[in-house]
Each structure stands twice: as structure tokens, then as C-alpha cells.
mmCIF file of C-alpha atoms in Angstrom:
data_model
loop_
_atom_site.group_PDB
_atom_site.id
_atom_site.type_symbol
_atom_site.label_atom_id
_atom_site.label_comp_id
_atom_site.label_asym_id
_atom_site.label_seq_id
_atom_site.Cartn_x
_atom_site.Cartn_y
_atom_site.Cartn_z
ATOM 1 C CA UNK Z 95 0.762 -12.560 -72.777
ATOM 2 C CA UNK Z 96 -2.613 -11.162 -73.928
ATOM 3 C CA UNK Z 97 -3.839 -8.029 -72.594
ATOM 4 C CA UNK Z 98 -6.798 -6.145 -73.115
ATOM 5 C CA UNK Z 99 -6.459 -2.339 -74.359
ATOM 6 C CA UNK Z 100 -6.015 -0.018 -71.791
ATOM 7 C CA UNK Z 101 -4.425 -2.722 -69.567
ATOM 8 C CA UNK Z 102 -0.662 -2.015 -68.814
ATOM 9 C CA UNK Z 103 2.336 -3.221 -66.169
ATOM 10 C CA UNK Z 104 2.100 -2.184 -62.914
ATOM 11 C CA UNK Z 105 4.860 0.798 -62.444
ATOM 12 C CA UNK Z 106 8.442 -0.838 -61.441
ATOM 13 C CA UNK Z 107 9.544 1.425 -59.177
ATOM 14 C CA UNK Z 108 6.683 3.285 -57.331
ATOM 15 C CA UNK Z 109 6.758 6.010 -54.745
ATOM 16 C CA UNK Z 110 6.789 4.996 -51.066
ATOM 17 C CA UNK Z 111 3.769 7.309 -49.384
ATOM 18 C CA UNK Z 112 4.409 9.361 -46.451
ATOM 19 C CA UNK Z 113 1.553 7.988 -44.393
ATOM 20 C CA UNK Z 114 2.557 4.279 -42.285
ATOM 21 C CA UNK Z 115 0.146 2.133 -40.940
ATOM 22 C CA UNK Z 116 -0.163 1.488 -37.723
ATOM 23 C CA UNK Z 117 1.725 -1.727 -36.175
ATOM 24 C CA UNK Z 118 -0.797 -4.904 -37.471
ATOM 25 C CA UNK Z 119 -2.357 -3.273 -39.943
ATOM 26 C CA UNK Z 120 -4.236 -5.760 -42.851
ATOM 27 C CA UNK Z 121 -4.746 -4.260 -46.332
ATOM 28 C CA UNK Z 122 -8.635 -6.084 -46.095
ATOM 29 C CA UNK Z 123 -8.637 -5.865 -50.248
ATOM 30 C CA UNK Z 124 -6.287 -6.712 -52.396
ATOM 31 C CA UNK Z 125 -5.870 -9.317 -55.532
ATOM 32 C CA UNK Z 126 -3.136 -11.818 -57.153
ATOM 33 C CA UNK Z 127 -2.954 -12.018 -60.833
ATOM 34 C CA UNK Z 128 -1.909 -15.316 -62.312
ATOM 35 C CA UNK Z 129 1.286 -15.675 -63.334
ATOM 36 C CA UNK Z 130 -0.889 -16.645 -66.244
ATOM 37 C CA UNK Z 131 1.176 -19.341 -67.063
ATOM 38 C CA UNK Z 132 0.961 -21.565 -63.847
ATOM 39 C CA UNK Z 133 -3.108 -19.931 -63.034
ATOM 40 C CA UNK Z 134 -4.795 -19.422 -66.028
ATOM 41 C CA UNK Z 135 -7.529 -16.789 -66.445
ATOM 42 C CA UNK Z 136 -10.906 -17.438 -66.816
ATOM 43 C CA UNK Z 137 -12.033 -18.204 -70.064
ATOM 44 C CA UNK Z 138 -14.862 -15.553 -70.510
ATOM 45 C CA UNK Z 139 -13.565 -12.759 -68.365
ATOM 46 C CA UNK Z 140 -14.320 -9.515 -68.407
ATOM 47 C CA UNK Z 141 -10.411 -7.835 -68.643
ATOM 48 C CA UNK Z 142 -7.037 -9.452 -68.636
ATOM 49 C CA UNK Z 143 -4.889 -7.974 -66.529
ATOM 50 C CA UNK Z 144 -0.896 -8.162 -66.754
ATOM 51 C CA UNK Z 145 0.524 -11.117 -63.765
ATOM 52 C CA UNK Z 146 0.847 -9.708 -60.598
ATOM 53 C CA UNK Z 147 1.911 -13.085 -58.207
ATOM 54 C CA UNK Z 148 1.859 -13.466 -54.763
ATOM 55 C CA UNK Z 149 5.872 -12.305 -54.818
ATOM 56 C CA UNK Z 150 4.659 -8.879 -56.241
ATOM 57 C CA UNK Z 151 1.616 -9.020 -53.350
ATOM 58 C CA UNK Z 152 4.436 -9.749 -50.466
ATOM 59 C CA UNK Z 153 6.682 -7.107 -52.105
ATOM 60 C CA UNK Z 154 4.191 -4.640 -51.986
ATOM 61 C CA UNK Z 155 2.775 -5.318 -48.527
ATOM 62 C CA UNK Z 156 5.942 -5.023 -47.131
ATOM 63 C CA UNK Z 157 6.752 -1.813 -49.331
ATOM 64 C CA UNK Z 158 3.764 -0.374 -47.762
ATOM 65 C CA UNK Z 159 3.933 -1.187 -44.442
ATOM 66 C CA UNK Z 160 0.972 -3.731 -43.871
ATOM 67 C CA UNK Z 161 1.452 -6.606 -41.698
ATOM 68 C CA UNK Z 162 -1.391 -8.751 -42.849
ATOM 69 C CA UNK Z 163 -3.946 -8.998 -46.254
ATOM 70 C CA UNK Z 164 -7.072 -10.011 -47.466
ATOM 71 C CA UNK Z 165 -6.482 -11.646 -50.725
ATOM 72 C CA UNK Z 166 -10.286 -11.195 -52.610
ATOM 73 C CA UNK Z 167 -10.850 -13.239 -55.343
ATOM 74 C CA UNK Z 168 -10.354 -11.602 -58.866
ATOM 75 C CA UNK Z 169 -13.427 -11.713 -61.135
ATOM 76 C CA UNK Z 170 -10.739 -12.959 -64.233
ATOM 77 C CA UNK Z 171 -9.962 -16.187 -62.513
ATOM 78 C CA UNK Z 172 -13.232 -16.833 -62.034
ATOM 79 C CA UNK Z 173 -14.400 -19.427 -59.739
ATOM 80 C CA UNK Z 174 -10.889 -21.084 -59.836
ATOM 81 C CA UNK Z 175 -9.366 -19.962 -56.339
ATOM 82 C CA UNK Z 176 -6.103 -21.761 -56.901
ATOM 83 C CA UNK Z 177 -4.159 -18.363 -57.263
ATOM 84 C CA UNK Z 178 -5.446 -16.896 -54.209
ATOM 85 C CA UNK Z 179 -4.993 -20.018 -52.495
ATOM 86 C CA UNK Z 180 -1.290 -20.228 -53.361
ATOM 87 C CA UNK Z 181 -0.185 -16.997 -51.895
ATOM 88 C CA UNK Z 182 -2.462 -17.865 -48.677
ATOM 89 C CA UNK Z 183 -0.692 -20.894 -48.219
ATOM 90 C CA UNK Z 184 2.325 -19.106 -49.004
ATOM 91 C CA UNK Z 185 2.154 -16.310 -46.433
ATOM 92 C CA UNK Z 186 3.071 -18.062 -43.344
ATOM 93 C CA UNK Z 187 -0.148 -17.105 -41.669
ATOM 94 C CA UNK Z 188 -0.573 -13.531 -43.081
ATOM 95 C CA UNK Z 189 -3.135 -13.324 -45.496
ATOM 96 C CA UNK Z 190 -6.903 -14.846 -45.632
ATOM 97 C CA UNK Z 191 -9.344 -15.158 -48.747
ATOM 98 C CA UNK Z 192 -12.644 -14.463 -49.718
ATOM 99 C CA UNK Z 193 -13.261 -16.853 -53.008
ATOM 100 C CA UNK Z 194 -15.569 -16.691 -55.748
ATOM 101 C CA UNK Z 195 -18.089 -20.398 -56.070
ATOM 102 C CA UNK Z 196 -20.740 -21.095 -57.653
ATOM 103 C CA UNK Z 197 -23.890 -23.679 -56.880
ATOM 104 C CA UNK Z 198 -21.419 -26.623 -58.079
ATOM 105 C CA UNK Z 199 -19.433 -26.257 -55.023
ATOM 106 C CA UNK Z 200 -20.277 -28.868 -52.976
ATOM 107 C CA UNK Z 201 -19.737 -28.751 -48.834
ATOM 108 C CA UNK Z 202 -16.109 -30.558 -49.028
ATOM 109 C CA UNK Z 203 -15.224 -28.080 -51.492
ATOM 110 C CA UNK Z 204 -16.085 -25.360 -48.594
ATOM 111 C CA UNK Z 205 -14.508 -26.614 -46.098
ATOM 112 C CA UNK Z 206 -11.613 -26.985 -48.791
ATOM 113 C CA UNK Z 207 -11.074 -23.165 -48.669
ATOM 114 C CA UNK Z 208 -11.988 -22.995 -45.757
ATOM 115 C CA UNK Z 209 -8.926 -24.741 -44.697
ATOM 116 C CA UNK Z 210 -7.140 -23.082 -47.088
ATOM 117 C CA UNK Z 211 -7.721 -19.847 -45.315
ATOM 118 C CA UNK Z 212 -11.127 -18.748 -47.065
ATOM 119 C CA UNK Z 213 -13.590 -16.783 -45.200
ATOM 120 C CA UNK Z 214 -16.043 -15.245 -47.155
ATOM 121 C CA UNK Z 215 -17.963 -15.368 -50.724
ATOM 122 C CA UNK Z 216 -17.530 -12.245 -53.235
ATOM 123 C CA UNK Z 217 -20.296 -11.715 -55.846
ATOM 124 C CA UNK Z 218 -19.510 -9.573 -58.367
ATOM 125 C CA UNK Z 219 -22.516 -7.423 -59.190
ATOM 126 C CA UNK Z 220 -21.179 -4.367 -61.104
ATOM 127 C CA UNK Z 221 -22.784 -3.316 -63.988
ATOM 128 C CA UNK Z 222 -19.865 -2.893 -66.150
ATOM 129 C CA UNK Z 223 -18.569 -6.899 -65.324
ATOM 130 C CA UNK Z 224 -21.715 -8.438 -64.867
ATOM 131 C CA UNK Z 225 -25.493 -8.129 -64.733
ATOM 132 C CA UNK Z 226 -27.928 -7.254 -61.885
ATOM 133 C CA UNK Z 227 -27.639 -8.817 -58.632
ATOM 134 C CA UNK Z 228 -29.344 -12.141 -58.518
ATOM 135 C CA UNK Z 229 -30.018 -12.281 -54.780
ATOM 136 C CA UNK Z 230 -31.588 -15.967 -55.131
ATOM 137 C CA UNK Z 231 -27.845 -16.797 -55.863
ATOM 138 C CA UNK Z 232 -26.300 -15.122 -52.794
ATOM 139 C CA UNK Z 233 -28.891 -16.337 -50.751
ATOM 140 C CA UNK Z 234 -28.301 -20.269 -51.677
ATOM 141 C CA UNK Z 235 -24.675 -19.593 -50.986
ATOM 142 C CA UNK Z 236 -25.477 -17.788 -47.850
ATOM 143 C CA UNK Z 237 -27.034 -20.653 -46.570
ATOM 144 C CA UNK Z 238 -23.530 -22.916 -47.278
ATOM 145 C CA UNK Z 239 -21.276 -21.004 -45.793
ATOM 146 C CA UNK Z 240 -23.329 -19.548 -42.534
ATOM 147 C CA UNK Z 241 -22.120 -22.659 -40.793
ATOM 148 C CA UNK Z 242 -18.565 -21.832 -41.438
ATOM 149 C CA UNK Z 243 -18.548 -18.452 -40.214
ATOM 150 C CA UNK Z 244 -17.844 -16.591 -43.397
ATOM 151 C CA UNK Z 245 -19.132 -13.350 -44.428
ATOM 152 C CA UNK Z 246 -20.664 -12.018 -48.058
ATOM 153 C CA UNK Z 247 -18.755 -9.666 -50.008
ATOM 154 C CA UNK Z 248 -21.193 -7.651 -52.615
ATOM 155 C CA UNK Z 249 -19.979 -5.563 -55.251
ATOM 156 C CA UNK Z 250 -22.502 -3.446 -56.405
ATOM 157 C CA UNK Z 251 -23.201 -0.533 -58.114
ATOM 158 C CA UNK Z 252 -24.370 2.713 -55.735
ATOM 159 C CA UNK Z 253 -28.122 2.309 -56.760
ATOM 160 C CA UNK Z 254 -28.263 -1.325 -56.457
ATOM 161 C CA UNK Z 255 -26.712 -0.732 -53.033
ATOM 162 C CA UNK Z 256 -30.369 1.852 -52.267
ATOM 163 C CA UNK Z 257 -32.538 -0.320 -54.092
ATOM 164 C CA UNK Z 258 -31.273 -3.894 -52.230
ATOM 165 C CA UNK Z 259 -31.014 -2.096 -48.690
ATOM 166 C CA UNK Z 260 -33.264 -4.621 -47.239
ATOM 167 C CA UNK Z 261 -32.412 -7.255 -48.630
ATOM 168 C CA UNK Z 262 -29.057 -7.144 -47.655
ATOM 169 C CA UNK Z 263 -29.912 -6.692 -44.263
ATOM 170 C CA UNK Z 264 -31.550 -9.750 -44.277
ATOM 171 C CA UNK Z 265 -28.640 -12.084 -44.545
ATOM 172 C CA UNK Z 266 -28.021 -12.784 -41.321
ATOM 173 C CA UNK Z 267 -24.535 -12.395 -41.156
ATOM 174 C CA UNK Z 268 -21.514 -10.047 -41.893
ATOM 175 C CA UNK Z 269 -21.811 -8.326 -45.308
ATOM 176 C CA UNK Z 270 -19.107 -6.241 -46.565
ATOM 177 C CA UNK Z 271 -20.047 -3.705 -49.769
ATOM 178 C CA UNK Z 272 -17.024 -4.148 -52.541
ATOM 179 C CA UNK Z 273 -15.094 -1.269 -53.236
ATOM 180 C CA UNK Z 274 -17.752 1.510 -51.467
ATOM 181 C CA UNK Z 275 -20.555 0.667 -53.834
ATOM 182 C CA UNK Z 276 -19.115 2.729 -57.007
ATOM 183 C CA UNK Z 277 -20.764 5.560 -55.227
ATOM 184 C CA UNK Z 278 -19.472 8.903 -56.524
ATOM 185 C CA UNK Z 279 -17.832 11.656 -55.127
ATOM 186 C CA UNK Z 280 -19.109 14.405 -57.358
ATOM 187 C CA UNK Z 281 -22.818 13.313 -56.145
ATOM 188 C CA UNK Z 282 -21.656 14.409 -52.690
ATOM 189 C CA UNK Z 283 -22.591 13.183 -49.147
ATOM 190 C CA UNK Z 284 -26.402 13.542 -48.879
ATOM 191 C CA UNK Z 285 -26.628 11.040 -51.666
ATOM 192 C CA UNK Z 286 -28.814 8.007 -51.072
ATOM 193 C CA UNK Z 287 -25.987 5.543 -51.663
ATOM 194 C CA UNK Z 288 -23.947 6.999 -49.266
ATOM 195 C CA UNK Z 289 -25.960 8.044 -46.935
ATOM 196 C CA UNK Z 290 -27.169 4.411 -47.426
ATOM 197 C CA UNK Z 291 -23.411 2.675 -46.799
ATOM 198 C CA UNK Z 292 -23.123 5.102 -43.130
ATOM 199 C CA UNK Z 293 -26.461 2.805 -42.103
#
């Protein structure tokens, strides 16, 4: 399997930590990788990672104590939610999605993942996978999946996250900031991103 540098397998036997959730606790971010050979990467992805299947995902919950997970779509399967899908389907209730579409998705297609256990959209707006957010994007989407329910997922980089403030506001509806906005410790907590992510 191809893997880009810097890429390599997860560690086979890691370290159990001393901290355990509480009972019902949901890791709300996580990701299934391929296997490769049954969901195929995207073609012009940013990285490659090594497979990491739904059995690894349920091996790992339960290694860590969580009862339930959030499976977020992977930028490297791009819009294809199939893998995602899979372990949802496979999870006996446990897990729900947030996919990645695009403007070809048509309203059977949402309510596709939605059945499927999708519910919410993740636009990938970091710097070092993508370009700058294109809120004309997120705001056509917005408007498809309102009806269902769903929440946006943005991942964006800690300025974008000061310079957007507004405009994410304006959604009308849940929004959940990927991974803490990049924002970086060593800038420390009177930054504007952070102080940004407490409002």
C-alpha cells in the first residue's frame, strides 16, 4: 500500500491511560481509514494514511473506555462516505457521522446518510489541506441540511476562526470548530483565536 513520507502504522500494542471515562462517554471525533482495498482513497488527497477499519475503531473504543463515537469524515476519502458509513452501520447503534458532500449531492442523497446515521457536514478549511474558506459553499450546504437537523463542522485555521467570527454566527444552527481551530498553545490564552472559540 502507498504511503506518503512521514506516514507510518499505528503502534500495535499501545499503552492503556490511567484516566476512564465516565459511563456513556462518546469520543465526538474520530476517523476510519479504508482498508484501502475495499474503500479506496480519494484520488487527489492531500496524505495517505496506513488502513485503520472500523475493527481497529471498535478495538480502540473499547480499549479506551468509550461507549459511543462520532465517526468524522476523513479529508482522503473525500466525498465518498462509504467507509464511514460501513462502521456506522456496523456499530449496532454506537457511532454517528458527519460526511463530507459537495453541491452534486442531491436531497435523496441526504437523506441517504442521513439514514445511514449522518448528522452533520465537515468542511475542511485548513491551510495546509486546502485553501481559504469559501463560505458561499457552506452556506448552500447549510441551507440542505437545516431541514434535517444536522450541524456544520469547520476546520479552520486560528485566524480564519477571528476573521469569520460573524459569519459563522450567522448560520443558524449548531457549528462545531474542527480540531480547536489549530490555535496554538505557545500564543497563550489572551489570544484572539482563543479567546474567540470561549465566545
Amino acid at each position: 500500500m502507498a504511503m506518503s513520507a512521514g506516514y507510518i502504522p499505528f503502534h500495535p500494542n499501545p499503552s492503556k491511560p490511567k484516566y476512564k471515562p465516565p459511563a456513556g462517554a462518546v469520543d465526538s471525533h474520530c476517523h476510519v481509514f479504508g482498508p484501502e482495498a475495499k474503500f479506496p482513497f480519494a484520488p487527489k488527497r492531500k496524505y495517505t494514511p496506513v488502513d485503520a477499519p472500523k475493527e481497529t475503531l471498535f478495538q480502540r473504543r473499547d480499549f479506551l473506555g468509550f461507549d459511543k463515537n462520532v465517526i468524522v469524515q476523513a479529508t482522503c476519502h473525500g466525498t465518498d462516505n462509504s467507509a464511514a458509513l460501513d462502521a456506522i452501520a456496523r456499530s449496532n447503534g454506537r457511532y454517528r457521522g458527519v460526511a463530507i458532500v459537495d453541491d452534486g449531492f442531491t436531497d435523496r442523497d441526504f437523506r441517504t446518510l442521513h439514514d445511514g446515521g449522518m448528522r452533520g457536514v465537515r468542511f475542511s478549511f485548513a491551510r495546509h489541506l486546502s485553501g481559504a474558506p469559501d463560505f458561499s459553499r457552506v452556506r448552500r450546504i447549510a441551507d440542505r441540511i437545516r431541514p434535517l437537523g444536522w450541524h456544520l463542522v469547520l476546520y479552520l485555521e486560528a485566524p480564519d476562526v477571528v476573521e469569520n467570527a460573524k459569519t459563522i454566527a450567522g448560520f443558524g444552527m449548531p457549528v462545531i470548530i474542527d480540531h480547536m481551530g489549530r490555535v496554538k498553545t505557545k500564543d497563550g490564552l489572551d489570544q484572539p483565536a482563543f479567546r474567540q472559540l470561549l465566545d
